[in-house]
Coordinates of C-alpha atoms and ligand atoms in Angstrom, one line a residue:
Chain C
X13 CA 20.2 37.6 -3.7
X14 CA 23.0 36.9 -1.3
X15 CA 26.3 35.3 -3.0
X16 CA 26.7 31.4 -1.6
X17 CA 29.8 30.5 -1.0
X18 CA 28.9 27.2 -3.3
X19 CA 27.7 27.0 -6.9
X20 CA 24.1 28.0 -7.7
X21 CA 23.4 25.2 -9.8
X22 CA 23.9 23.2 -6.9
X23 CA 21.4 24.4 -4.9
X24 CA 18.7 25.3 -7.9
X25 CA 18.8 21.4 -8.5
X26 CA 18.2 21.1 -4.2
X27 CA 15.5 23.7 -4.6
X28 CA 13.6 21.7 -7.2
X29 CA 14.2 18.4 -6.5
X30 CA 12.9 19.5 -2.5
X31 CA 9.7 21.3 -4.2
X32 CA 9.1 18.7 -6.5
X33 CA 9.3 16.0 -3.7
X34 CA 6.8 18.0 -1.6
X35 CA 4.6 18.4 -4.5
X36 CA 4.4 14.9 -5.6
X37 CA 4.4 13.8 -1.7
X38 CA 1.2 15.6 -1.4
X39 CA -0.4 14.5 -4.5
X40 CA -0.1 11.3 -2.6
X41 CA -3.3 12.2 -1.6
X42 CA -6.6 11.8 -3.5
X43 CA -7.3 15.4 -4.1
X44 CA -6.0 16.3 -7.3
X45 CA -9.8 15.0 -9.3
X46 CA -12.0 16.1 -6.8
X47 CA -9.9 19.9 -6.6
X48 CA -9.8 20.2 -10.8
X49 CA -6.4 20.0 -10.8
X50 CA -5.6 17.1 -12.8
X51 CA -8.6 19.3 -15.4
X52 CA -5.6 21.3 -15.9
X53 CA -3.8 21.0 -19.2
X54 CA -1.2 19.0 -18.6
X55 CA -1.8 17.9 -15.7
X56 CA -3.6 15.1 -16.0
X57 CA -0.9 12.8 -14.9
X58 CA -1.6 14.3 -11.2
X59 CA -4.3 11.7 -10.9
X60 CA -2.7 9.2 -12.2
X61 CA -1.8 7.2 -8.5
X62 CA 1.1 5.1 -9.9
X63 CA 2.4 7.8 -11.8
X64 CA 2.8 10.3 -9.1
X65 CA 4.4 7.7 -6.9
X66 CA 6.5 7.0 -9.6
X67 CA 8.1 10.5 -9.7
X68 CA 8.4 10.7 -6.4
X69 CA 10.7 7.6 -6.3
X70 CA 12.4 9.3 -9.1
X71 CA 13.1 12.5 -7.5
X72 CA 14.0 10.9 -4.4
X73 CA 17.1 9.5 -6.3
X74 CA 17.8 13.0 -7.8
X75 CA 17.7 14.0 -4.0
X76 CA 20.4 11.3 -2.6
X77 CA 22.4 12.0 -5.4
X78 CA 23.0 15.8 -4.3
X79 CA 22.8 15.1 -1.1
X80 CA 25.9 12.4 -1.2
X81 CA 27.2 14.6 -3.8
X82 CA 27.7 17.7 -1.6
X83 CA 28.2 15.3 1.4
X84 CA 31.0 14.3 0.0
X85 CA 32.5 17.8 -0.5
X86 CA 31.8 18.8 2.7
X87 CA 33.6 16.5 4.3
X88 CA 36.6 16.8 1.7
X89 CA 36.7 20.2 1.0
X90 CA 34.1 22.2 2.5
X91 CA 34.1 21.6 6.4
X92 CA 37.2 23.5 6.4
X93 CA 35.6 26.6 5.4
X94 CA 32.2 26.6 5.6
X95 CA 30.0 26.4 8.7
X96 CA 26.3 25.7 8.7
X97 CA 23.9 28.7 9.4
X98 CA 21.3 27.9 12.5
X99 CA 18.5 27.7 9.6
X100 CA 21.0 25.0 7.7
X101 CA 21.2 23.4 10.9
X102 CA 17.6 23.0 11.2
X103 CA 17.0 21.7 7.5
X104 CA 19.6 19.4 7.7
X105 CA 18.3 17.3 10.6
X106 CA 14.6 17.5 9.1
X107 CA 16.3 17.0 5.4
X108 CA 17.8 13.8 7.3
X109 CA 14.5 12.8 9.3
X110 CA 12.7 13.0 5.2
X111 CA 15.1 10.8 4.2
X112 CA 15.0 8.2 6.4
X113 CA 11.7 7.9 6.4
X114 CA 11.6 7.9 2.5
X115 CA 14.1 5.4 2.7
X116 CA 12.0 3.4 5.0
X117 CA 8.8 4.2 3.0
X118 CA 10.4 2.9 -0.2
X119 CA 12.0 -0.9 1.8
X120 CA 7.9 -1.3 3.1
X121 CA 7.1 -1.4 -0.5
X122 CA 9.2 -4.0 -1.6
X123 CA 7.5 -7.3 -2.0
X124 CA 9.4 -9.8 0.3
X125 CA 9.0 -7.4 2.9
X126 CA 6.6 -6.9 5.8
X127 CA 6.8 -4.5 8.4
X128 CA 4.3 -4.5 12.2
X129 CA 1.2 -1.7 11.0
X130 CA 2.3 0.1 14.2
X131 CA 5.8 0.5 12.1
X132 CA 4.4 1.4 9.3
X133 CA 2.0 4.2 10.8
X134 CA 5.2 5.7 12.8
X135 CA 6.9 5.5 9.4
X136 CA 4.3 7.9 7.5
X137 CA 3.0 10.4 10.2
X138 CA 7.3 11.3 10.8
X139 CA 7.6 11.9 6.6
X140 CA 4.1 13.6 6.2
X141 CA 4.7 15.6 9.9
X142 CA 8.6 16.5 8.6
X143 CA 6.9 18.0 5.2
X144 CA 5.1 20.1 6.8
X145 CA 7.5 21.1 9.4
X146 CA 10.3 21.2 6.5
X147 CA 7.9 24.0 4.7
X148 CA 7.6 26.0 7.5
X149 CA 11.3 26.3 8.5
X150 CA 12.0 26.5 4.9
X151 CA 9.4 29.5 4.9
X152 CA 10.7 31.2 8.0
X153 CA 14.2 30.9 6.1
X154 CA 12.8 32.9 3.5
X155 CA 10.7 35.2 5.2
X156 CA 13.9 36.0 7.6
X157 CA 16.5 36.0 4.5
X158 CA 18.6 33.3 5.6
X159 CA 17.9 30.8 3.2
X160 CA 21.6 29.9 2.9
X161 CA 22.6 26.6 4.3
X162 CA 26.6 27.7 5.0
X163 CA 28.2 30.9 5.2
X164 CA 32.2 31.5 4.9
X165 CA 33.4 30.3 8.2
Chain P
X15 CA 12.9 -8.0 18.3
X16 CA 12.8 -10.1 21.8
X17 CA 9.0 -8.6 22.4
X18 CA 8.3 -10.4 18.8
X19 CA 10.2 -13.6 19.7
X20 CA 7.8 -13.9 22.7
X21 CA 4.8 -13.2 21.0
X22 CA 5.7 -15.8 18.6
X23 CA 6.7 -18.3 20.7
X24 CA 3.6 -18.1 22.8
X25 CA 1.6 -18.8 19.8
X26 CA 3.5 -21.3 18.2
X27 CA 3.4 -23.1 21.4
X28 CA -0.7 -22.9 21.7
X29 CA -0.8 -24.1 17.9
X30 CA 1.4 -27.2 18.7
X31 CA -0.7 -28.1 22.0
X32 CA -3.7 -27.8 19.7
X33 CA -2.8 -29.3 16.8
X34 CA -1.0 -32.3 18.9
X35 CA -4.9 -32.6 20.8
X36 CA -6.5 -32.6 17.3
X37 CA -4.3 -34.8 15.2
X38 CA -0.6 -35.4 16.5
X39 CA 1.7 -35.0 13.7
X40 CA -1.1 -33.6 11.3
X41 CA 0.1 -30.2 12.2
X42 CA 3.7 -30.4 10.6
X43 CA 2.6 -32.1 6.8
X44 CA -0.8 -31.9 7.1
X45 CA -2.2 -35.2 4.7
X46 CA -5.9 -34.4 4.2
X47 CA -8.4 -31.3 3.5
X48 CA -9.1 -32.1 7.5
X49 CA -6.3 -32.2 9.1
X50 CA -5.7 -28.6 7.5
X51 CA -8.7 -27.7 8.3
X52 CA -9.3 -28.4 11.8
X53 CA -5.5 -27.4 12.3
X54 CA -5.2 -23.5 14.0
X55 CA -3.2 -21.3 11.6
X56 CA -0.5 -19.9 13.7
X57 CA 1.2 -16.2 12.7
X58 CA 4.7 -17.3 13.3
X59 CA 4.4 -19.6 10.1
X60 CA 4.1 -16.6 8.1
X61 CA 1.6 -15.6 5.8
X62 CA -1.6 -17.1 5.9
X63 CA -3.4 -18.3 2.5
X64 CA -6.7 -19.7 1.6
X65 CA -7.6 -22.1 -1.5
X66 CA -10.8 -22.2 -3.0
X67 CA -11.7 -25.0 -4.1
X68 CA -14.7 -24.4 -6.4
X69 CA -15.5 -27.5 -8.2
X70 CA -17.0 -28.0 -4.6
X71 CA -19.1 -25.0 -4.0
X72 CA -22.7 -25.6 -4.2
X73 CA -23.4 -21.7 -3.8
X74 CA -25.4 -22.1 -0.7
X75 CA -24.4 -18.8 0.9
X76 CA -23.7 -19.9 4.1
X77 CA -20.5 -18.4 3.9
X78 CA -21.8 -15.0 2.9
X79 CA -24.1 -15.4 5.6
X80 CA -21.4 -16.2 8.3
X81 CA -19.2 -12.5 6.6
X82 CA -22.1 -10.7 8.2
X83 CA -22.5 -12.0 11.0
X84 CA -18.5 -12.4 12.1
X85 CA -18.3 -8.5 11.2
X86 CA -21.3 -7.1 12.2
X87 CA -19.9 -5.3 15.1
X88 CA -17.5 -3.7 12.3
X89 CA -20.0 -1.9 10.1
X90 CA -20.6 1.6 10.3
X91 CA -23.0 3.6 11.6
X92 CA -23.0 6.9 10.0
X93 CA -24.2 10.0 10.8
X94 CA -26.7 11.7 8.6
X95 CA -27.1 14.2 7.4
X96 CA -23.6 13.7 5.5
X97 CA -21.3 16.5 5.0
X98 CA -22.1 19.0 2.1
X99 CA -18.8 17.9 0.5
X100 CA -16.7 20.7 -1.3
X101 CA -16.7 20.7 -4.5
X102 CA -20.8 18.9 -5.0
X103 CA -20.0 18.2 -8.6
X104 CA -16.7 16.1 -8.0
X105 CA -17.3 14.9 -4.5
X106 CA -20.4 13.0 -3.6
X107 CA -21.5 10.7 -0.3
X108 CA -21.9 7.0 -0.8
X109 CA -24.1 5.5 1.2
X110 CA -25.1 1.5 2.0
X111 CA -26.6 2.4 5.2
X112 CA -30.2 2.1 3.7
X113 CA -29.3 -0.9 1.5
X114 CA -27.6 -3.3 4.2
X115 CA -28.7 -6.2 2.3
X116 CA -27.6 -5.9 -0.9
X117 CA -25.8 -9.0 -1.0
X118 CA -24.8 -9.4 -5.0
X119 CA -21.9 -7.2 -4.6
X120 CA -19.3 -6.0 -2.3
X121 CA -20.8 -3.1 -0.2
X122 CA -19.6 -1.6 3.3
X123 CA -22.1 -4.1 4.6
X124 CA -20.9 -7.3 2.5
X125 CA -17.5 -8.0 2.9
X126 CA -17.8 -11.4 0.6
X127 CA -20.2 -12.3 -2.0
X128 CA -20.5 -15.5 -4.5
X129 CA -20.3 -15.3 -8.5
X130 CA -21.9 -17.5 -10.9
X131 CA -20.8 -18.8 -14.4
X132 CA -22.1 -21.1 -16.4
X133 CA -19.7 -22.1 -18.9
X134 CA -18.9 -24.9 -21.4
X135 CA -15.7 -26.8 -21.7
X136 CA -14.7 -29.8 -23.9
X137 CA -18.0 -30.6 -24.1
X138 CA -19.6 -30.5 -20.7
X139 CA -21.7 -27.7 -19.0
X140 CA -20.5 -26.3 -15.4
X141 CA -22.2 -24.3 -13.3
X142 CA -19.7 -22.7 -10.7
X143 CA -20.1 -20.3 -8.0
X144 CA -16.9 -17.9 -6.9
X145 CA -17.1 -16.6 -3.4
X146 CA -15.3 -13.4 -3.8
X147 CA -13.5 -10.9 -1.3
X148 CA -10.1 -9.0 -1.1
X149 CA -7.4 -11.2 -2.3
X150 CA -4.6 -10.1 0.6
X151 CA -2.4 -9.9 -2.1
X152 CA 1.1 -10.5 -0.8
X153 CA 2.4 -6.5 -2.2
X154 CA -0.5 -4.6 -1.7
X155 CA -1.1 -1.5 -3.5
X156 CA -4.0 -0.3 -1.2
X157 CA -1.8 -0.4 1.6
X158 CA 1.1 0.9 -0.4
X159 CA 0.1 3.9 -1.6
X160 CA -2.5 4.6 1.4
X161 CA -1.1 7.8 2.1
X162 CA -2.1 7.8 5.7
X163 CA -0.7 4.4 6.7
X164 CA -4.4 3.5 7.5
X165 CA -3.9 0.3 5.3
X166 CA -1.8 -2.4 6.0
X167 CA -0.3 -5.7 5.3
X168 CA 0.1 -7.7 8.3
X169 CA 3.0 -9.8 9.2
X170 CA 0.2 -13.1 8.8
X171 CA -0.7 -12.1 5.3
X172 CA -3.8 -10.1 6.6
X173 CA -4.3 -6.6 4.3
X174 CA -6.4 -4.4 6.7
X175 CA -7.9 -1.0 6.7
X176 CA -8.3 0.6 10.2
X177 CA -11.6 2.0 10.3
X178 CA -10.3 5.0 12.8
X179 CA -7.1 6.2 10.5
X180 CA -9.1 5.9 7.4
X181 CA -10.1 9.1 5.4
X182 CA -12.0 7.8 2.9
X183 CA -10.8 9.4 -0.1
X184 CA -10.7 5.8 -2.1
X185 CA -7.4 5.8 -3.4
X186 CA -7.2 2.0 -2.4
X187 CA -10.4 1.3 -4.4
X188 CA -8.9 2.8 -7.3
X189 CA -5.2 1.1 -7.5
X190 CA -6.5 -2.1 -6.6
X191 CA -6.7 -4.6 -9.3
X192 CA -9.6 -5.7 -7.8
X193 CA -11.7 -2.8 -6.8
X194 CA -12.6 -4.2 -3.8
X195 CA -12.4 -1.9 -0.8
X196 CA -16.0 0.1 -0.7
X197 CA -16.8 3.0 0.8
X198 CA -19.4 4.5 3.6
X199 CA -19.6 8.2 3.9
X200 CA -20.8 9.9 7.1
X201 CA -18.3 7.5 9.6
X202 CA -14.5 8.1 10.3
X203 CA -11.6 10.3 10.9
X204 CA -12.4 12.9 7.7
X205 CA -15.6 14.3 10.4
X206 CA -13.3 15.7 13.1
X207 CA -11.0 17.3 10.7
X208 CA -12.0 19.2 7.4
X209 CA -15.2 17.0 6.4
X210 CA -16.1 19.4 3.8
X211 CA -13.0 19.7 2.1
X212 CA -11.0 16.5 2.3
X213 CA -11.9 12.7 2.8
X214 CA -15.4 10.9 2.7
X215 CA -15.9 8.0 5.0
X216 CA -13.9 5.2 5.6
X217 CA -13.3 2.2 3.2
X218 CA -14.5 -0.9 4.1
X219 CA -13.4 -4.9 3.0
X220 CA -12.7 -8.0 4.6
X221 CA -9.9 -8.4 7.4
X222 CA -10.4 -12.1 7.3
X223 CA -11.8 -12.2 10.9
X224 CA -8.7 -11.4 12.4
X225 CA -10.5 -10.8 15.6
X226 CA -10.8 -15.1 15.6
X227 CA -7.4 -15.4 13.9
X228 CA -6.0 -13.4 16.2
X229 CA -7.7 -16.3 18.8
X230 CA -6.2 -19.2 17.0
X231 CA -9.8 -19.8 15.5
X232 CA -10.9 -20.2 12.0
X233 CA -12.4 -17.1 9.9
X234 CA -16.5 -17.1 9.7
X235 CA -16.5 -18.0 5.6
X236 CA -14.4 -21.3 6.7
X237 CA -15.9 -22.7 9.7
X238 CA -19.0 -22.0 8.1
X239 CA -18.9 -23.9 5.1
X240 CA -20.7 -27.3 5.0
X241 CA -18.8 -28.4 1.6
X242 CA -15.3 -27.3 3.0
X243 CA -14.5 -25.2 0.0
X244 CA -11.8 -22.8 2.0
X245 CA -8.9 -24.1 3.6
X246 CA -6.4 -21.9 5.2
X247 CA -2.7 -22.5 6.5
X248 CA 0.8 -21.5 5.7
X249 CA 1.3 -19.8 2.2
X250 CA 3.8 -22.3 1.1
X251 CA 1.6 -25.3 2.2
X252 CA -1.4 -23.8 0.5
X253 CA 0.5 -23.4 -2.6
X254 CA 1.5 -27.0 -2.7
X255 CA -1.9 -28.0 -2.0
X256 CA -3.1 -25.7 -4.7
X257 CA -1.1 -27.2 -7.3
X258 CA -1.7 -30.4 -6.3
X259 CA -5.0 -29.8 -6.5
X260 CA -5.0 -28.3 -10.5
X261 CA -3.1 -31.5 -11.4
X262 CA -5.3 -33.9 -9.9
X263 CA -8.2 -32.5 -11.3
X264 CA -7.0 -31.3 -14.5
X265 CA -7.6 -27.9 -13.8
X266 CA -7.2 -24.0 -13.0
X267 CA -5.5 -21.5 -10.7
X268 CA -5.8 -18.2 -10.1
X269 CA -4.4 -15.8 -7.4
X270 CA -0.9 -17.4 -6.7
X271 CA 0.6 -15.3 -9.6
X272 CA -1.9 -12.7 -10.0
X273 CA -0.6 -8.8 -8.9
X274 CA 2.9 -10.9 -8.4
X275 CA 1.1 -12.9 -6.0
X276 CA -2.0 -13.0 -3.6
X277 CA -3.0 -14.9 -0.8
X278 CA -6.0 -16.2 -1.8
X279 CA -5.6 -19.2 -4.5
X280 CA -8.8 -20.3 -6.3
X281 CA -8.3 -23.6 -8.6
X282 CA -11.1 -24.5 -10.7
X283 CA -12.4 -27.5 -13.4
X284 CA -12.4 -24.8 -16.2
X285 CA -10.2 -22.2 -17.3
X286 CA -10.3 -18.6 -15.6
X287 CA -10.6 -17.3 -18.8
X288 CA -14.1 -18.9 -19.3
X289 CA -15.4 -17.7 -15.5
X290 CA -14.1 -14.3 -16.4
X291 CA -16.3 -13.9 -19.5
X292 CA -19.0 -15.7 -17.5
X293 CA -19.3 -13.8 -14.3
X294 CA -21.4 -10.5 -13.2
X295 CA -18.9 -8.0 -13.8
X296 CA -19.0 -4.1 -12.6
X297 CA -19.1 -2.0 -9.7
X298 CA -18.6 -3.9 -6.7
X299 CA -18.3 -7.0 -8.9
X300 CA -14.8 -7.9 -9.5
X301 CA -13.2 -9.2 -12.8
X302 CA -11.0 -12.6 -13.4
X303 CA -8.7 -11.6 -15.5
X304 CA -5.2 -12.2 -15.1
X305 CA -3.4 -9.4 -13.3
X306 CA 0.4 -8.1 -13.5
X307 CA 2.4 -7.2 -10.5
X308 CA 1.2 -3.4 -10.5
X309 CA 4.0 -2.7 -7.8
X310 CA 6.6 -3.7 -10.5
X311 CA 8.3 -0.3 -11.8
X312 CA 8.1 0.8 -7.9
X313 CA 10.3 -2.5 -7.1
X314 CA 12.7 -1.6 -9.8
X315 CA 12.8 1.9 -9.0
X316 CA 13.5 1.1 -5.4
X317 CA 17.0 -0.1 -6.9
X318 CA 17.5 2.7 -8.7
X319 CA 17.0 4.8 -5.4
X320 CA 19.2 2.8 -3.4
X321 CA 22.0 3.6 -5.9
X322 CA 21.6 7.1 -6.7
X323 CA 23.8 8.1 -3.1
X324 CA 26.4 5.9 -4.0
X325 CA 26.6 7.5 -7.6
X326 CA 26.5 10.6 -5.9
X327 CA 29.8 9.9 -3.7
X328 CA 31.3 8.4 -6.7
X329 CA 30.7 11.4 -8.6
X330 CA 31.8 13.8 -5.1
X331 CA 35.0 12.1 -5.5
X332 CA 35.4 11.8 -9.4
X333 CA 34.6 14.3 -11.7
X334 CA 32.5 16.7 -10.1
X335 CA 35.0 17.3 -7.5
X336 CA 37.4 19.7 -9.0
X337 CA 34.8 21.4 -10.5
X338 CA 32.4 22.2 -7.7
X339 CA 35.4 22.9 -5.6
X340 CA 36.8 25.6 -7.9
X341 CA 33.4 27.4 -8.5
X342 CA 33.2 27.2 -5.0
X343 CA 36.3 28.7 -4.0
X344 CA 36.1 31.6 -6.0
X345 CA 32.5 31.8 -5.3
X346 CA 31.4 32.1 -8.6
X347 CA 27.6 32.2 -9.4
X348 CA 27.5 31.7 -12.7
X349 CA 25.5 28.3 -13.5
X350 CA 28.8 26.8 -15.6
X351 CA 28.3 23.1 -14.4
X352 CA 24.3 23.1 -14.3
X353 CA 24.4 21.0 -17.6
X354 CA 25.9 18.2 -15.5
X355 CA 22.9 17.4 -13.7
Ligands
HEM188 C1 15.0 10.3 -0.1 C2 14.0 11.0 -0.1 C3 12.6 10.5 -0.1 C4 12.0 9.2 -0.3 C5 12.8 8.0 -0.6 C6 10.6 9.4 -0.3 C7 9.7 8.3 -0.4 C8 8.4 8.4 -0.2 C9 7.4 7.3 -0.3 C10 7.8 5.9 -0.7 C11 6.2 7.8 -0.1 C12 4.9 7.0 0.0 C13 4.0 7.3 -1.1 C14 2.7 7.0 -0.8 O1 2.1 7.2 0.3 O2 2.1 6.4 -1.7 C15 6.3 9.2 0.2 C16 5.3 10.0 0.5 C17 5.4 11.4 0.7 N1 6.6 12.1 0.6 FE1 8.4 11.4 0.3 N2 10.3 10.6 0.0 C18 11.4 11.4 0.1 C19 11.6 12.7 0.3 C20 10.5 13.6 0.5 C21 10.7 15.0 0.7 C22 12.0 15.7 0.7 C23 9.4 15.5 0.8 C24 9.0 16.9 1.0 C25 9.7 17.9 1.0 C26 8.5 14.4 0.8 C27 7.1 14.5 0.9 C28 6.3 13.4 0.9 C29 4.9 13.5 1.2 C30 4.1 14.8 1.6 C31 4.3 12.2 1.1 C32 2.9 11.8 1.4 C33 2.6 11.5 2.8 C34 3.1 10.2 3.2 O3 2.9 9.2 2.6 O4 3.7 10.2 4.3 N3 9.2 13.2 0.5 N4 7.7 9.5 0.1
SF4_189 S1 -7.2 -7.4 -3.4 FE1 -7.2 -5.2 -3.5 S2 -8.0 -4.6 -1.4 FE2 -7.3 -6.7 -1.3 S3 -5.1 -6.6 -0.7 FE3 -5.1 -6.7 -2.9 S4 -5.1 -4.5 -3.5 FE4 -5.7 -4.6 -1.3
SF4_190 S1 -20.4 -21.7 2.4 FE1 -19.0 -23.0 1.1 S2 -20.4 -24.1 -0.4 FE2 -21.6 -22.4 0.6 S3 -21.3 -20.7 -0.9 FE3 -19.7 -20.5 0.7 S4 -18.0 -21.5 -0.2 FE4 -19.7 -22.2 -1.4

């Protein structure tokens, strides 16, 4: 593996919290009984609705923590010697497009608060759409071996 | 913002020329059960409730009649022979098609239906009937976690599940309190996409006849009952009526805490407790029990997310700095700081 120019641990916690996100994002949907999945040992929990969307809150904060986390360095420290790669480039604006939406996803929920359906609907196709679209870069990243986010400048 | 000022106005302003031709002033404190009554629920007060008043219901049906009729153009028409659904033993069709008239139970085909309980308290025997429906509880859970944005709450208090975004996988059914949304298989979105492998129908409840809301008219159930047991308006105002209500007649309420509040508000002679153990309970057949907010943790948790970036830039500018800084410099790989997470 190529040497980033920031700590790994930094960017194992991305990896999972961005994996576990996606998982628990697509467990949002009803498949986990009817696929056996939740027959699994130890997986029952996947079919528990409340659960899942629990986690998915929780991971969310994992996420903005590293993300204002290395936000902050960036602009301190790093932006001086680091430049995004194109692929970083890429995954940051869909990385910011998730989290809005999340954002907005999570302030619908909240009790005192309702939003015009047409809203709402805009708000869930962009974060299910920007999943999918996030895989795929994130796959081509891989596939291409330029899953680094910044190089050396 | 301006588009929803107009639309709001524009309503407002057909509600006042209404209520002022029905009953003058009746529309801003409404003083009896008609004023409310005959008085057009406008949007731009917010959400709409109901109360129930059942020591008045006589359990005629007319109002499960009227569901039918009001919705008829709403109910599906499915196409049969239904998908062979992938995998048979987990995933099986429902179907109501063939049994339109069941009416002791909430089906795709009845959107409201009426419970009976005969109970005893302090001494005397009541015989009440329930008519029961969604709730359009004020935090939703089917339209929360409907992963497809097919469910949603409306700005009026409406909860409603559009019949064309809707996959049918039943995840409303199942985190409501209530069980109430039911499904028909063989109609809706899941057909032009994978039908074999994901979704089943399209989940079906009532929308409180938005279609005559939405034309400053009354929904079916109300209009159509000859013993005035509904009455809709404002949530505040029906809460205040509710209550008013309990205390006058030394009784009940259920809804206006129930799943951190609903906006539907039955009040009743006898305890809830009583119907509950009374009524017809099951599939299709939902309970009275009291019910906590089930959105709870996900409103605390929403705090929790809010503050996780600003812990993050605290910890960007304490701590952590140095530290990520210097592995970072000398571009050192190994995992020293990973315990820090
Ligand atoms: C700050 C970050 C995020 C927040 C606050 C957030 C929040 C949410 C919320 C509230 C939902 C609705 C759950 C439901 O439908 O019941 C949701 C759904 C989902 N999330 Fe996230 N999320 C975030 C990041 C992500 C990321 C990074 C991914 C994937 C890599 C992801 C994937 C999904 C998917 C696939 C769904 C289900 C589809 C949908 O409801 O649109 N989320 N998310
Ligand atoms: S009663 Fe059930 S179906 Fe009706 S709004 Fe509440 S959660 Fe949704
Ligand atoms: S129409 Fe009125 S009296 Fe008749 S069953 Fe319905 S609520 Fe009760």
């Amino acid at each position: 593996m190529k040497v980033r120019p920031y700590p790994a641990w930094i960017t194992r916690l991305y990896v999972f919290a961005m994996a576990a996100l996606a998982a628990t994002g697509m467990m949002q949907m009803p498949l986990t009984k009817r696929y056996f999945i939740s027959d699994i040992p130890g997986m029952a929990w996947t079919s528990d609705f409340f659960l899942v969307h629990k986690v998915h809150y929780l991971l969310a904060a994992l996420l903005l923590f590293v993300i204002a986390l290395v936000a902050v360095h960036w602009f301190r420290y790093w932006y001086e010697r680091l430049v995004l790669t194109p692929m970083g480039m890429a995954r940051v604006v869909i990385l910011g497009g998730l989290v809005v939406s999340g954002c907005l996803r999570v302030y619908r929920n909240l009790p005192d608060v309702s939003l015009d359906p047409s809203i709402i609907l805009a708000i869930e196709w962009v974060h299910l759409v920007l999943t999918m679209v996030m895989g795929g870069v994130a796959l081509a990243a891989l596939l291409m071996k330029c899953s680094a986010y910044a190089k050396r400048g | 913002m301006a588009n929803e000022k107009k639309i709001m106005t524009g309503v407002s302003r057909r509600g006042f020329l209404k209520a002022l031709s029905v009953g003058g002033a009746g529309m801003l404190i409404p003083s009896g059960v008609s004023a409310v009554q005959e008085r057009v629920p406008m949007p731009s007060d917010g959400e709409l409730a109901t109360l129930l008043d059942l020591s008045k219901c006589i359990g005629c049906g007319e109002c499960v009649r009227a569901c039918r009729e009001s919705n008829a153009a709403k109910f599906p028409e499915p196409k049969k022979p239904f998908p062979d659904l992938v995998p048979a033993s987990r995933a099986r069709a429902e179907d109501w098609s063939d049994n339109r008239d069941v009416d002791d139970r909430l089906t795709p085909y009845n959107w409201l239906f009426l419970q009976n309980a005969q109970v005893e308290y302090e001494g005397e025997s009541y015989d009440i009937n329930i008519p029961r429906r969604c709730m359009h509880c004020q935090n939703p859970p089917c339209a929360n976690l409907c992963p497809f944005g097919a469910a949603n709450k409306q700005t009026n208090g409406i909860t409603k599940i559009s019949d064309s975004l809707c996959m049918g996988g039943a995840k409303c059914r199942k985190v409501c309190p209530w069980h109430i949304p039911q499904r028909q298989s063989g109609v809706g979105l899941y057909l032009d996409i994978m039908p074999r492998f994901a979704g089943n129908g399209v989940m079906y409840k009532c929308d409180r006849c938005y279609q005559l809301l939405d034309k400053g008219e009354l929904p079916a159930c109300i209009s159509a009952c000859p013993e005035d047991v509904q009455t809709i308006g404002p949530r505040h105002e029906i809460v205040a009526r509710a209550k008013a209500l309990a205390k006058e007649m030394n009784g009940f309420i259920y809804g206006l805490d129930e799943n951190g509040g609903t906006n539907t508000i039955y009040v009743s002679p006898v305890p809830f407790k009583l119907l509950n153990k009374a009524v017809d309970k099951g599939k299709g057949k939902p309970h009275m029990k009291p019910v906590i907010d089930v959105m709870a943790d996900e409103t605390n948790l929403a705090t929790a997310t809010l503050l996780a970036p600003l812990a993050g830039v605290a910890a960007g500018f304490l701590g952590f700095g140095s530290k990520l800084l210097k592995l970072g410099e000398s571009g050192n790989e190994t995992n020293g700081g990973s315990d820090e997470s």
